[in-house]
Amino acid sequence: MTELQRDNKVGVAQGAFMQGERIQLRRPNMKDAEFVFHWERDDEVWRYDIHRPYSRTMGEFLPIFERNYVRGNGRQFWFIIEDETKSPIGTITYFNVDNRLGQVEVGLGLGEKTRWGKGYGPEAISTLVQHLFTLPGIRRVYAETALANHPSRRAFAKAGFVEVGRIYDPRSTGEPWVLLEIWKKHIL
């Protein structure tokens, strides 16, 4: 049992959801596997991230999806982003929760390309950040994205994040990444 599971400080109830103006964030269920499988196989969706998950078949993907997205591991918490018609359009997650430092990392994946550039990403980010700042002790939310990923950088900026500087991911090809952050005191 992890500290997070024991203390249940960052856990999310299975039926939990968060409502934005146009979007809703909800916990994944097995019906979402087909969408996520399709998105993870799309080269354009993953063009900036070499850490792309990839399963060759749905049969290979389903147990991974159930374990990581539906049941969770107590360290990373996934949500499906739904648009105003309740159609799944992407995923958003938080992880690397550090209660000692009062910070948490977020990641966004807008899989439905027809929704790109229409404000869904910034709204999903803002909705999740509002929730995260209600968790005890969380004061800072941060994200990392490829320097070349201008759409992601714009989405985080529209959600109130500021770019702190360049970072280098030792697992990457050596291309620079950008660290972005937002502090609780800046949105209250």
Short mmCIF file of C-alpha atoms in Angstrom, two decimals:
data_model
loop_
_atom_site.label_atom_id
_atom_site.label_comp_id
_atom_site.label_asym_id
_atom_site.label_seq_id
_atom_site.Cartn_x
_atom_site.Cartn_y
_atom_site.Cartn_z
CA MET A 1 0.00 0.00 0.00
CA THR A 2 1.39 3.39 -0.97
CA GLU A 3 1.35 6.44 1.27
CA LEU A 4 -1.22 7.97 -1.08
CA GLN A 5 -3.51 4.97 -0.84
CA ARG A 6 -3.12 4.78 2.96
CA ASP A 7 -3.79 8.46 3.55
CA ASN A 8 -6.34 8.73 0.72
CA LYS A 9 -5.30 12.36 0.34
CA VAL A 10 -5.38 12.43 -3.42
CA GLY A 11 -7.71 9.58 -4.31
CA VAL A 12 -10.68 10.13 -6.55
CA ALA A 13 -13.99 8.36 -6.12
CA GLN A 14 -14.88 6.04 -9.00
CA GLY A 15 -17.96 8.04 -10.01
CA ALA A 16 -16.33 11.42 -9.54
CA PHE A 17 -16.62 14.06 -12.21
CA MET A 18 -15.78 17.74 -12.62
CA GLN A 19 -17.88 20.13 -14.66
CA GLY A 20 -16.47 22.98 -16.73
CA GLU A 21 -18.45 25.40 -18.91
CA ARG A 22 -18.52 23.11 -21.94
CA ILE A 23 -16.60 20.06 -20.81
CA GLN A 24 -16.92 17.40 -18.18
CA LEU A 25 -14.07 15.40 -16.68
CA ARG A 26 -15.08 11.94 -15.54
CA ARG A 27 -13.34 8.75 -14.47
CA PRO A 28 -12.69 6.32 -17.33
CA ASN A 29 -14.64 3.11 -17.77
CA MET A 30 -14.06 0.15 -20.07
CA LYS A 31 -16.32 1.68 -22.76
CA ASP A 32 -13.64 4.38 -23.20
CA ALA A 33 -10.95 1.87 -24.17
CA GLU A 34 -11.82 2.03 -27.87
CA PHE A 35 -11.38 5.83 -27.95
CA VAL A 36 -8.09 5.83 -26.05
CA PHE A 37 -6.76 2.92 -28.15
CA HIS A 38 -7.52 4.90 -31.32
CA TRP A 39 -5.90 8.08 -29.95
CA GLU A 40 -2.72 6.33 -28.81
CA ARG A 41 -2.23 4.88 -32.30
CA ASP A 42 -2.53 8.27 -34.03
CA ASP A 43 0.89 9.60 -35.09
CA GLU A 44 -0.34 13.19 -35.27
CA VAL A 45 -1.76 13.12 -31.73
CA TRP A 46 1.58 11.83 -30.40
CA ARG A 47 4.02 13.70 -32.66
CA TYR A 48 5.65 15.68 -29.82
CA ASP A 49 6.04 12.92 -27.26
CA ILE A 50 8.44 10.03 -27.74
CA HIS A 51 7.05 8.35 -24.60
CA ARG A 52 3.98 7.40 -26.55
CA PRO A 53 2.15 4.36 -25.23
CA TYR A 54 1.49 1.85 -27.92
CA SER A 55 -0.39 -1.44 -28.06
CA ARG A 56 -0.55 -3.43 -31.27
CA THR A 57 -3.98 -4.91 -30.67
CA MET A 58 -7.08 -4.14 -28.66
CA GLY A 59 -6.57 -7.45 -26.85
CA GLU A 60 -3.12 -6.31 -25.75
CA PHE A 61 -4.45 -2.88 -24.79
CA LEU A 62 -7.53 -3.80 -22.71
CA PRO A 63 -5.77 -5.15 -19.60
CA ILE A 64 -3.36 -2.18 -19.65
CA PHE A 65 -6.27 0.25 -19.97
CA GLU A 66 -8.20 -1.41 -17.14
CA ARG A 67 -5.18 -1.47 -14.84
CA ASN A 68 -3.90 2.06 -15.53
CA TYR A 69 -6.97 4.10 -16.42
CA VAL A 70 -9.97 2.39 -14.83
CA ARG A 71 -8.61 0.84 -11.62
CA GLY A 72 -5.61 3.14 -11.26
CA ASN A 73 -2.46 2.62 -9.27
CA GLY A 74 -2.87 5.20 -6.50
CA ARG A 75 -0.19 7.44 -8.05
CA GLN A 76 -1.74 8.61 -11.32
CA PHE A 77 -5.35 9.65 -11.77
CA TRP A 78 -6.95 9.70 -15.22
CA PHE A 79 -10.06 11.45 -16.50
CA ILE A 80 -11.89 11.35 -19.80
CA ILE A 81 -12.65 14.77 -21.26
CA GLU A 82 -16.17 14.95 -22.69
CA ASP A 83 -17.46 17.81 -24.82
CA GLU A 84 -20.88 19.41 -24.48
CA THR A 85 -22.49 16.48 -26.32
CA LYS A 86 -20.93 14.05 -23.78
CA SER A 87 -18.61 12.66 -26.49
CA PRO A 88 -15.12 11.63 -25.31
CA ILE A 89 -12.50 13.94 -26.86
CA GLY A 90 -9.36 13.27 -24.84
CA THR A 91 -7.73 12.47 -21.53
CA ILE A 92 -6.26 14.49 -18.71
CA THR A 93 -4.30 13.18 -15.76
CA TYR A 94 -2.55 14.21 -12.60
CA PHE A 95 0.40 12.41 -11.06
CA ASN A 96 3.67 12.95 -9.20
CA VAL A 97 1.72 14.22 -6.20
CA ASP A 98 4.18 15.54 -3.64
CA ASN A 99 2.40 16.44 -0.41
CA ARG A 100 5.66 17.52 1.21
CA LEU A 101 6.28 20.17 -1.45
CA GLY A 102 2.58 20.80 -2.10
CA GLN A 103 2.76 20.16 -5.83
CA VAL A 104 1.35 17.90 -8.53
CA GLU A 105 2.01 17.38 -12.25
CA VAL A 106 -0.69 17.34 -14.94
CA GLY A 107 -0.80 16.04 -18.48
CA LEU A 108 -3.27 16.61 -21.31
CA GLY A 109 -4.02 14.56 -24.41
CA LEU A 110 -6.73 15.90 -26.70
CA GLY A 111 -7.27 12.92 -29.00
CA GLU A 112 -10.13 14.14 -31.17
CA LYS A 113 -8.39 16.32 -33.73
CA THR A 114 -11.69 17.95 -34.76
CA ARG A 115 -11.66 19.58 -31.30
CA TRP A 116 -8.15 21.02 -31.57
CA GLY A 117 -7.86 24.80 -31.38
CA LYS A 118 -11.38 25.30 -30.01
CA GLY A 119 -10.58 25.92 -26.34
CA TYR A 120 -11.35 22.46 -24.98
CA GLY A 121 -7.78 21.86 -23.80
CA PRO A 122 -7.48 25.06 -21.73
CA GLU A 123 -10.93 24.47 -20.25
CA ALA A 124 -10.06 20.90 -19.24
CA ILE A 125 -6.79 22.10 -17.69
CA SER A 126 -8.53 24.89 -15.76
CA THR A 127 -11.25 22.54 -14.54
CA LEU A 128 -8.73 20.01 -13.24
CA VAL A 129 -6.52 22.70 -11.67
CA GLN A 130 -9.52 24.11 -9.77
CA HIS A 131 -10.12 20.64 -8.35
CA LEU A 132 -6.46 20.07 -7.49
CA PHE A 133 -6.28 23.29 -5.50
CA THR A 134 -9.08 21.97 -3.26
CA LEU A 135 -6.84 19.06 -2.19
CA PRO A 136 -5.14 19.56 1.18
CA GLY A 137 -1.72 21.18 0.88
CA ILE A 138 -1.55 21.50 -2.93
CA ARG A 139 -0.15 24.94 -3.79
CA ARG A 140 1.53 24.38 -7.16
CA VAL A 141 0.48 22.55 -10.31
CA TYR A 142 3.05 22.06 -13.05
CA ALA A 143 3.33 20.54 -16.51
CA GLU A 144 6.12 19.64 -18.90
CA THR A 145 5.78 19.76 -22.67
CA ALA A 146 8.04 19.74 -25.70
CA LEU A 147 9.39 23.16 -26.66
CA ALA A 148 8.12 22.49 -30.19
CA ASN A 149 4.60 21.70 -28.95
CA HIS A 150 3.15 25.18 -29.42
CA PRO A 151 -0.51 24.03 -29.18
CA SER A 152 0.11 22.54 -25.73
CA ARG A 153 2.05 25.59 -24.59
CA ARG A 154 -0.82 27.86 -25.72
CA ALA A 155 -3.41 25.67 -23.95
CA PHE A 156 -1.53 25.84 -20.65
CA ALA A 157 -0.95 29.61 -21.04
CA LYS A 158 -4.68 30.16 -21.64
CA ALA A 159 -5.32 28.19 -18.42
CA GLY A 160 -3.07 30.61 -16.49
CA PHE A 161 0.21 28.67 -16.47
CA VAL A 162 3.48 30.53 -16.94
CA GLU A 163 6.57 29.13 -18.56
CA VAL A 164 9.34 28.81 -15.99
CA GLY A 165 12.10 27.72 -18.34
CA ARG A 166 13.57 24.98 -20.45
CA ILE A 167 14.22 21.52 -19.10
CA TYR A 168 15.74 18.41 -20.59
CA ASP A 169 14.18 15.00 -20.19
CA PRO A 170 16.96 12.43 -19.93
CA ARG A 171 14.66 9.83 -21.55
CA SER A 172 14.10 11.99 -24.64
CA THR A 173 16.05 12.57 -27.81
CA GLY A 174 17.73 15.59 -26.25
CA GLU A 175 15.17 18.06 -27.57
CA PRO A 176 14.34 20.78 -25.03
CA TRP A 177 11.11 20.74 -23.08
CA VAL A 178 9.37 23.56 -21.21
CA LEU A 179 8.36 23.62 -17.55
CA LEU A 180 5.07 25.43 -16.91
CA GLU A 181 3.42 26.15 -13.57
CA ILE A 182 0.53 27.80 -11.81
CA TRP A 183 0.36 28.65 -8.12
CA LYS A 184 -2.76 28.55 -5.98
CA LYS A 185 -2.15 32.09 -4.72
CA HIS A 186 -2.34 33.37 -8.32
CA ILE A 187 -5.86 32.11 -9.01
CA LEU A 188 -7.63 32.89 -5.73
#
